[in-house]
PDB file of C-alpha atoms in Angstrom:
ATOM      1  CA  ALA A 774       7.168  23.117 -20.184  1.00  0.00           C
ATOM      2  CA  LEU A 775      10.533  24.874 -20.531  1.00  0.00           C
ATOM      3  CA  LYS A 776      11.765  23.374 -17.245  1.00  0.00           C
ATOM      4  CA  LEU A 777      10.762  19.886 -18.387  1.00  0.00           C
ATOM      5  CA  ALA A 778      12.504  20.352 -21.721  1.00  0.00           C
ATOM      6  CA  LEU A 779      15.709  21.537 -20.026  1.00  0.00           C
ATOM      7  CA  ALA A 780      15.561  18.646 -17.552  1.00  0.00           C
ATOM      8  CA  LYS A 781      15.307  16.127 -20.390  1.00  0.00           C
ATOM      9  CA  GLU A 782      18.305  17.676 -22.159  1.00  0.00           C
ATOM     10  CA  ALA A 783      20.328  17.591 -18.955  1.00  0.00           C
ATOM     11  CA  ALA A 784      19.394  13.980 -18.128  1.00  0.00           C
ATOM     12  CA  PRO A 785      22.443  11.693 -17.792  1.00  0.00           C
ATOM     13  CA  ALA A 786      23.021   8.677 -20.004  1.00  0.00           C
ATOM     14  CA  ALA A 787      21.236   5.450 -19.067  1.00  0.00           C
ATOM     15  CA  PRO A 788      24.177   3.706 -17.311  1.00  0.00           C
ATOM     16  CA  GLN A 789      24.703   6.722 -15.023  1.00  0.00           C
ATOM     17  CA  ARG A 790      21.048   6.674 -13.975  1.00  0.00           C
ATOM     18  CA  LEU A 791      21.880   3.569 -11.953  1.00  0.00           C
ATOM     19  CA  LEU A 792      23.595   5.932  -9.520  1.00  0.00           C
ATOM     20  CA  ASP A 793      20.120   6.805  -8.232  1.00  0.00           C
ATOM     21  CA  VAL A 794      20.031   3.466  -6.458  1.00  0.00           C
ATOM     22  CA  HIS A 795      23.760   3.641  -5.656  1.00  0.00           C
ATOM     23  CA  VAL A 796      24.556   0.820  -8.082  1.00  0.00           C
ATOM     24  CA  GLN A 797      27.083   1.376 -10.848  1.00  0.00           C
ATOM     25  CA  PRO A 798      28.520  -0.702 -13.686  1.00  0.00           C
ATOM     26  CA  GLY A 799      31.488  -2.607 -12.311  1.00  0.00           C
ATOM     27  CA  ASP A 800      30.096  -2.961  -8.776  1.00  0.00           C
ATOM     28  CA  ARG A 801      30.717  -6.310  -7.128  1.00  0.00           C
ATOM     29  CA  LEU A 802      27.560  -8.419  -7.072  1.00  0.00           C
ATOM     30  CA  ASP A 803      27.833  -9.125  -3.340  1.00  0.00           C
ATOM     31  CA  THR A 804      27.480  -5.386  -2.543  1.00  0.00           C
ATOM     32  CA  VAL A 805      24.035  -5.062  -4.153  1.00  0.00           C
ATOM     33  CA  PRO A 806      21.921  -6.510  -1.288  1.00  0.00           C
ATOM     34  CA  ASP A 807      23.439  -4.110   1.247  1.00  0.00           C
ATOM     35  CA  LYS A 808      22.761  -1.150  -1.019  1.00  0.00           C
ATOM     36  CA  MET A 809      19.187  -2.145  -1.759  1.00  0.00           C
ATOM     37  CA  ILE A 810      18.383  -2.901   1.869  1.00  0.00           C
ATOM     38  CA  SER A 811      19.848   0.455   2.901  1.00  0.00           C
ATOM     39  CA  MET A 812      17.521   2.200   0.458  1.00  0.00           C
ATOM     40  CA  ALA A 813      14.576   0.216   1.813  1.00  0.00           C
ATOM     41  CA  LEU A 814      15.468   1.268   5.366  1.00  0.00           C
ATOM     42  CA  THR A 815      15.665   4.886   4.245  1.00  0.00           C
ATOM     43  CA  ALA A 816      12.200   4.609   2.706  1.00  0.00           C
ATOM     44  CA  LEU A 817      10.791   3.173   5.933  1.00  0.00           C
ATOM     45  CA  GLU A 818      12.434   5.852   8.082  1.00  0.00           C
ATOM     46  CA  ASP A 819      11.025   8.570   5.835  1.00  0.00           C
ATOM     47  CA  THR A 820       7.582   7.003   6.078  1.00  0.00           C
ATOM     48  CA  ARG A 821       7.764   6.833   9.865  1.00  0.00           C
ATOM     49  CA  ARG A 822       8.517  10.557   9.953  1.00  0.00           C
ATOM     50  CA  MET A 823       5.744  11.423   7.498  1.00  0.00           C
ATOM     51  CA  LEU A 824       2.945   9.333   9.056  1.00  0.00           C
ATOM     52  CA  ASP A 825       0.605  11.504  11.140  1.00  0.00           C
ATOM     53  CA  SER A 826      -0.603   9.687  14.265  1.00  0.00           C
ATOM     54  CA  ARG A 827      -4.027  11.346  14.311  1.00  0.00           C
ATOM     55  CA  SER A 828      -4.694  10.477  10.683  1.00  0.00           C
ATOM     56  CA  TYR A 829      -3.573   6.925  11.385  1.00  0.00           C
ATOM     57  CA  GLU A 830      -5.964   6.632  14.330  1.00  0.00           C
ATOM     58  CA  LYS A 831      -8.863   7.989  12.253  1.00  0.00           C
ATOM     59  CA  ALA A 832      -8.136   5.472   9.514  1.00  0.00           C
ATOM     60  CA  VAL A 833      -8.002   2.573  11.983  1.00  0.00           C
ATOM     61  CA  ARG A 834     -11.333   3.523  13.564  1.00  0.00           C
ATOM     62  CA  ALA A 835     -12.977   3.957  10.159  1.00  0.00           C
ATOM     63  CA  LEU A 836     -11.791   0.558   8.950  1.00  0.00           C
ATOM     64  CA  ALA A 837     -12.762  -1.231  12.156  1.00  0.00           C
ATOM     65  CA  SER A 838     -16.344   0.046  11.980  1.00  0.00           C
ATOM     66  CA  ALA A 839     -16.865  -0.080   8.195  1.00  0.00           C
ATOM     67  CA  ARG A 840     -19.781  -1.955   6.669  1.00  0.00           C
ATOM     68  CA  LEU A 841     -17.724  -2.611   3.528  1.00  0.00           C
ATOM     69  CA  ILE A 842     -14.164  -1.728   2.535  1.00  0.00           C
ATOM     70  CA  ASP A 843     -12.990  -1.134  -1.044  1.00  0.00           C
ATOM     71  CA  VAL A 844      -9.262  -0.956  -1.813  1.00  0.00           C
ATOM     72  CA  TYR A 845      -8.089   0.572  -5.111  1.00  0.00           C
ATOM     73  CA  GLY A 846      -4.643   0.278  -6.658  1.00  0.00           C
ATOM     74  CA  VAL A 847      -3.081  -0.499 -10.043  1.00  0.00           C
ATOM     75  CA  GLY A 848       0.410  -1.538 -11.103  1.00  0.00           C
ATOM     76  CA  ASN A 849       2.699  -2.053  -8.113  1.00  0.00           C
ATOM     77  CA  SER A 850       0.024  -0.696  -5.806  1.00  0.00           C
ATOM     78  CA  ALA A 851      -2.400  -3.432  -6.900  1.00  0.00           C
ATOM     79  CA  ALA A 852      -0.258  -5.982  -5.071  1.00  0.00           C
ATOM     80  CA  VAL A 853      -0.383  -3.839  -1.929  1.00  0.00           C
ATOM     81  CA  ALA A 854      -4.161  -3.481  -2.263  1.00  0.00           C
ATOM     82  CA  GLN A 855      -4.530  -7.258  -2.529  1.00  0.00           C
ATOM     83  CA  ASP A 856      -2.305  -7.754   0.514  1.00  0.00           C
ATOM     84  CA  MET A 857      -4.498  -5.381   2.514  1.00  0.00           C
ATOM     85  CA  VAL A 858      -7.665  -7.213   1.518  1.00  0.00           C
ATOM     86  CA  VAL A 859      -6.208 -10.606   2.478  1.00  0.00           C
ATOM     87  CA  LYS A 860      -5.260  -9.307   5.918  1.00  0.00           C
ATOM     88  CA  LEU A 861      -8.643  -7.722   6.598  1.00  0.00           C
ATOM     89  CA  LEU A 862     -10.554 -10.759   5.337  1.00  0.00           C
ATOM     90  CA  ARG A 863      -8.643 -12.940   7.778  1.00  0.00           C
ATOM     91  CA  ILE A 864     -10.052 -10.974  10.710  1.00  0.00           C
ATOM     92  CA  GLY A 865     -13.584 -11.051   9.396  1.00  0.00           C
ATOM     93  CA  LEU A 866     -13.972  -7.665   7.712  1.00  0.00           C
ATOM     94  CA  ALA A 867     -15.909  -7.386   4.454  1.00  0.00           C
ATOM     95  CA  CYS A 868     -13.546  -5.992   1.849  1.00  0.00           C
ATOM     96  CA  ARG A 869     -12.608  -6.337  -1.812  1.00  0.00           C
ATOM     97  CA  ALA A 870      -9.990  -5.251  -4.319  1.00  0.00           C
ATOM     98  CA  TYR A 871      -9.978  -5.627  -8.096  1.00  0.00           C
ATOM     99  CA  PRO A 872      -6.976  -4.733 -10.280  1.00  0.00           C
ATOM    100  CA  ASP A 873      -9.337  -3.995 -13.202  1.00  0.00           C
ATOM    101  CA  SER A 874     -10.059  -0.252 -13.244  1.00  0.00           C
ATOM    102  CA  HIS A 875     -13.588  -0.727 -14.591  1.00  0.00           C
ATOM    103  CA  LEU A 876     -14.478  -3.026 -11.704  1.00  0.00           C
ATOM    104  CA  GLN A 877     -12.956  -0.545  -9.262  1.00  0.00           C
ATOM    105  CA  GLN A 878     -15.269   2.194 -10.470  1.00  0.00           C
ATOM    106  CA  ILE A 879     -18.278  -0.115 -10.534  1.00  0.00           C
ATOM    107  CA  CYS A 880     -17.575  -1.012  -6.901  1.00  0.00           C
ATOM    108  CA  ALA A 881     -17.031   2.633  -5.972  1.00  0.00           C
ATOM    109  CA  SER A 882     -20.344   3.638  -7.529  1.00  0.00           C
ATOM    110  CA  ALA A 883     -22.174   1.180  -5.257  1.00  0.00           C
ATOM    111  CA  LEU A 884     -20.705   2.408  -1.958  1.00  0.00           C
ATOM    112  CA  GLN A 885     -22.720   4.309   0.604  1.00  0.00           C
ATOM    113  CA  PRO A 886     -22.274   6.129   3.926  1.00  0.00           C
ATOM    114  CA  GLY A 887     -20.750   3.748   6.458  1.00  0.00           C
ATOM    115  CA  ASP A 888     -18.396   2.245   3.863  1.00  0.00           C
ATOM    116  CA  VAL A 889     -14.672   2.974   3.499  1.00  0.00           C
ATOM    117  CA  ALA A 890     -12.581   3.272   0.325  1.00  0.00           C
ATOM    118  CA  VAL A 891      -8.780   3.123   0.346  1.00  0.00           C
ATOM    119  CA  GLY A 892      -6.805   4.439  -2.629  1.00  0.00           C
ATOM    120  CA  ILE A 893      -3.147   3.381  -2.879  1.00  0.00           C
ATOM    121  CA  SER A 894      -0.929   5.298  -5.301  1.00  0.00           C
ATOM    122  CA  HIS A 895       2.686   6.276  -4.771  1.00  0.00           C
ATOM    123  CA  SER A 896       2.528   9.111  -7.293  1.00  0.00           C
ATOM    124  CA  GLY A 897      -0.911  10.205  -6.136  1.00  0.00           C
ATOM    125  CA  ALA A 898      -1.737  10.934  -9.766  1.00  0.00           C
ATOM    126  CA  THR A 899      -2.728   7.532 -11.153  1.00  0.00           C
ATOM    127  CA  ARG A 900      -5.967   8.314 -12.955  1.00  0.00           C
ATOM    128  CA  ASP A 901      -7.716   4.984 -12.341  1.00  0.00           C
ATOM    129  CA  THR A 902      -7.097   5.066  -8.587  1.00  0.00           C
ATOM    130  CA  VAL A 903      -7.860   8.760  -8.181  1.00  0.00           C
ATOM    131  CA  ASP A 904     -11.112   8.511 -10.159  1.00  0.00           C
ATOM    132  CA  ALA A 905     -12.308   5.486  -8.165  1.00  0.00           C
ATOM    133  CA  LEU A 906     -11.567   7.222  -4.852  1.00  0.00           C
ATOM    134  CA  ALA A 907     -13.331  10.390  -6.013  1.00  0.00           C
ATOM    135  CA  MET A 908     -16.406   8.361  -6.968  1.00  0.00           C
ATOM    136  CA  ALA A 909     -16.401   6.585  -3.601  1.00  0.00           C
ATOM    137  CA  ARG A 910     -16.307   9.904  -1.786  1.00  0.00           C
ATOM    138  CA  ALA A 911     -19.160  11.247  -3.898  1.00  0.00           C
ATOM    139  CA  ARG A 912     -21.204   8.239  -2.798  1.00  0.00           C
ATOM    140  CA  GLY A 913     -20.657   9.142   0.874  1.00  0.00           C
ATOM    141  CA  ALA A 914     -17.929   6.641   1.793  1.00  0.00           C
ATOM    142  CA  VAL A 915     -15.022   7.643   4.028  1.00  0.00           C
ATOM    143  CA  THR A 916     -11.943   7.837   1.805  1.00  0.00           C
ATOM    144  CA  ILE A 917      -8.349   7.057   2.783  1.00  0.00           C
ATOM    145  CA  ALA A 918      -5.342   7.768   0.558  1.00  0.00           C
ATOM    146  CA  ILE A 919      -1.984   6.026   0.980  1.00  0.00           C
ATOM    147  CA  THR A 920       0.416   8.109  -1.079  1.00  0.00           C
ATOM    148  CA  ASN A 921       3.683  10.015  -0.941  1.00  0.00           C
ATOM    149  CA  PHE A 922       3.735  13.504   0.534  1.00  0.00           C
ATOM    150  CA  LYS A 923       3.557  15.114  -2.909  1.00  0.00           C
ATOM    151  CA  GLY A 924       0.527  13.108  -4.084  1.00  0.00           C
ATOM    152  CA  ALA A 925      -1.655  16.183  -4.323  1.00  0.00           C
ATOM    153  CA  GLU A 926      -4.233  14.914  -6.810  1.00  0.00           C
ATOM    154  CA  ILE A 927      -5.436  11.917  -4.827  1.00  0.00           C
ATOM    155  CA  LEU A 928      -5.369  13.946  -1.609  1.00  0.00           C
ATOM    156  CA  ARG A 929      -8.087  16.191  -3.059  1.00  0.00           C
ATOM    157  CA  HIS A 930     -10.480  13.252  -2.695  1.00  0.00           C
ATOM    158  CA  ALA A 931      -9.232  11.854   0.622  1.00  0.00           C
ATOM    159  CA  ASP A 932     -10.844  12.383   4.013  1.00  0.00           C
ATOM    160  CA  ILE A 933      -7.766  10.803   5.617  1.00  0.00           C
ATOM    161  CA  ALA A 934      -4.207  10.989   4.264  1.00  0.00           C
ATOM    162  CA  LEU A 935      -1.530   8.451   5.191  1.00  0.00           C
ATOM    163  CA  LEU A 936       1.729   9.681   3.726  1.00  0.00           C
ATOM    164  CA  THR A 937       4.875   7.798   2.811  1.00  0.00           C
ATOM    165  CA  GLY A 938       8.299   9.205   2.032  1.00  0.00           C
ATOM    166  CA  ASP A 939       9.296   9.924  -1.553  1.00  0.00           C
ATOM    167  CA  VAL A 940      12.186   7.571  -2.259  1.00  0.00           C
ATOM    168  CA  GLU A 941      12.298   7.274  -6.037  1.00  0.00           C
ATOM    169  CA  THR A 942      14.791   5.897  -8.513  1.00  0.00           C
ATOM    170  CA  ALA A 943      15.285   6.792 -12.142  1.00  0.00           C
ATOM    171  CA  PHE A 944      16.386   3.198 -12.737  1.00  0.00           C
ATOM    172  CA  TYR A 945      12.923   1.853 -11.868  1.00  0.00           C
ATOM    173  CA  THR A 946      10.397   4.655 -12.080  1.00  0.00           C
ATOM    174  CA  GLU A 947       7.565   2.675 -10.459  1.00  0.00           C
ATOM    175  CA  THR A 948      10.061   2.314  -7.608  1.00  0.00           C
ATOM    176  CA  MET A 949      10.732  -0.870  -5.721  1.00  0.00           C
ATOM    177  CA  PHE A 950      10.827   1.057  -2.458  1.00  0.00           C
ATOM    178  CA  SER A 951       7.406   2.725  -2.492  1.00  0.00           C
ATOM    179  CA  ARG A 952       5.796  -0.692  -2.160  1.00  0.00           C
ATOM    180  CA  ILE A 953       7.773  -1.384   1.029  1.00  0.00           C
ATOM    181  CA  SER A 954       6.520   1.858   2.588  1.00  0.00           C
ATOM    182  CA  GLN A 955       2.938   1.170   1.525  1.00  0.00           C
ATOM    183  CA  LEU A 956       3.069  -2.335   2.995  1.00  0.00           C
ATOM    184  CA  ALA A 957       4.371  -0.939   6.282  1.00  0.00           C
ATOM    185  CA  ILE A 958       1.325   1.353   6.489  1.00  0.00           C
ATOM    186  CA  VAL A 959      -1.024  -1.516   5.583  1.00  0.00           C
ATOM    187  CA  ASP A 960       0.480  -3.696   8.316  1.00  0.00           C
ATOM    188  CA  SER A 961       0.142  -0.831  10.803  1.00  0.00           C
ATOM    189  CA  LEU A 962      -3.522  -0.389   9.888  1.00  0.00           C
ATOM    190  CA  TYR A 963      -4.136  -4.117  10.209  1.00  0.00           C
ATOM    191  CA  MET A 964      -2.606  -4.348  13.678  1.00  0.00           C
ATOM    192  CA  GLY A 965      -4.381  -1.166  14.745  1.00  0.00           C
ATOM    193  CA  VAL A 966      -7.738  -2.595  13.676  1.00  0.00           C
ATOM    194  CA  VAL A 967      -7.061  -5.802  15.627  1.00  0.00           C
ATOM    195  CA  LEU A 968      -6.447  -3.735  18.761  1.00  0.00           C
ATOM    196  CA  GLN A 969      -9.814  -2.002  18.380  1.00  0.00           C
ATOM    197  CA  ASP A 970     -11.573  -5.235  19.414  1.00  0.00           C
ATOM    198  CA  PHE A 971      -8.865  -7.748  20.186  1.00  0.00           C
ATOM    199  CA  GLU A 972     -11.150 -10.562  21.342  1.00  0.00           C
ATOM    200  CA  ARG A 973     -13.368 -10.362  18.262  1.00  0.00           C
ATOM    201  CA  PHE A 974     -10.668  -9.983  15.647  1.00  0.00           C
ATOM    202  CA  SER A 975      -8.168 -12.406  17.186  1.00  0.00           C
ATOM    203  CA  GLY A 976     -10.968 -14.970  17.472  1.00  0.00           C
ATOM    204  CA  ALA A 977     -11.773 -14.598  13.786  1.00  0.00           C
ATOM    205  CA  LEU A 978      -8.076 -14.887  12.905  1.00  0.00           C
ATOM    206  CA  GLU A 979      -7.706 -18.020  15.025  1.00  0.00           C
ATOM    207  CA  GLY A 980     -10.579 -19.661  13.157  1.00  0.00           C
ATOM    208  CA  VAL A 981      -9.032 -18.818   9.785  1.00  0.00           C
ATOM    209  CA  ASN A 982      -5.632 -20.092  10.915  1.00  0.00           C
ATOM    210  CA  ARG A 983      -7.176 -23.426  11.978  1.00  0.00           C
ATOM    211  CA  MET A 984      -8.821 -23.760   8.584  1.00  0.00           C
ATOM    212  CA  VAL A 985      -5.664 -22.859   6.669  1.00  0.00           C
ATOM    213  CA  SER A 986      -3.539 -25.204   8.777  1.00  0.00           C
ATOM    214  CA  ARG A 987      -5.365 -28.146   7.220  1.00  0.00           C
ATOM    215  CA  LYS A 988      -3.970 -27.119   3.847  1.00  0.00           C
ATOM    216  CA  VAL A 989      -0.352 -27.477   4.996  1.00  0.00           C
ATOM    217  CA  TYR A 990       1.547 -30.770   4.628  1.00  0.00           C
ATOM    218  CA  ARG A 991       2.706 -31.949   8.031  1.00  0.00           C
ATOM    219  CA  GLU A 992       6.022 -33.627   8.688  1.00  0.00           C
ATOM    220  CA  GLU A 993       4.442 -36.925   9.724  1.00  0.00           C
ATOM    221  CA  GLU A 994       2.607 -37.110   6.370  1.00  0.00           C
ATOM    222  CA  ASN A 995       5.938 -37.117   4.560  1.00  0.00           C
ATOM    223  CA  GLN A 996       7.408 -40.003   6.523  1.00  0.00           C
TER     224      GLN A 996
END
């Protein structure tokens, strides 16, 4: 408590906090994209170093053979959870994600052995996500946590940990960069699952792509 109190007293004024993302008052506008992209690249490099290949392989195999997949995430992580579900649905896997925390726990309470639950939380301490993952594990599902390397709370309930770096900014505490790292892991899981049974999953994806293509305006229709 004393350390927290001292840290708050020593905190810089709001304009100076922008230094955390290397952007300062008076910067030229055309320098911002380079700075932000550099931070994104740093986040991805950190994630590549943190990601354990054996944990990744376990997660891929669990997802590929799951009867049902739940994905939990709130706030920024809810968008990542939804992205994961869309990808897995396109290759024919049964999965679901709800941003409502009550629905997440209802879904978790109905899981059983043979199912997989994925909890996505950069901090690793988001109560809604942690509680849903803990409930899923209690029901016998395999649990996967996508979190930063300090996300100790959610890791207590994870059979498999997929760790990102810890790029944070005081300017935007939910961090715009954690989502990039999480999406990179989701894309890696998706491609890994496809490789587990390429003929099956690519066939399912081809069918979905044919269906979706009919919803796109073609050039000849506009002439």
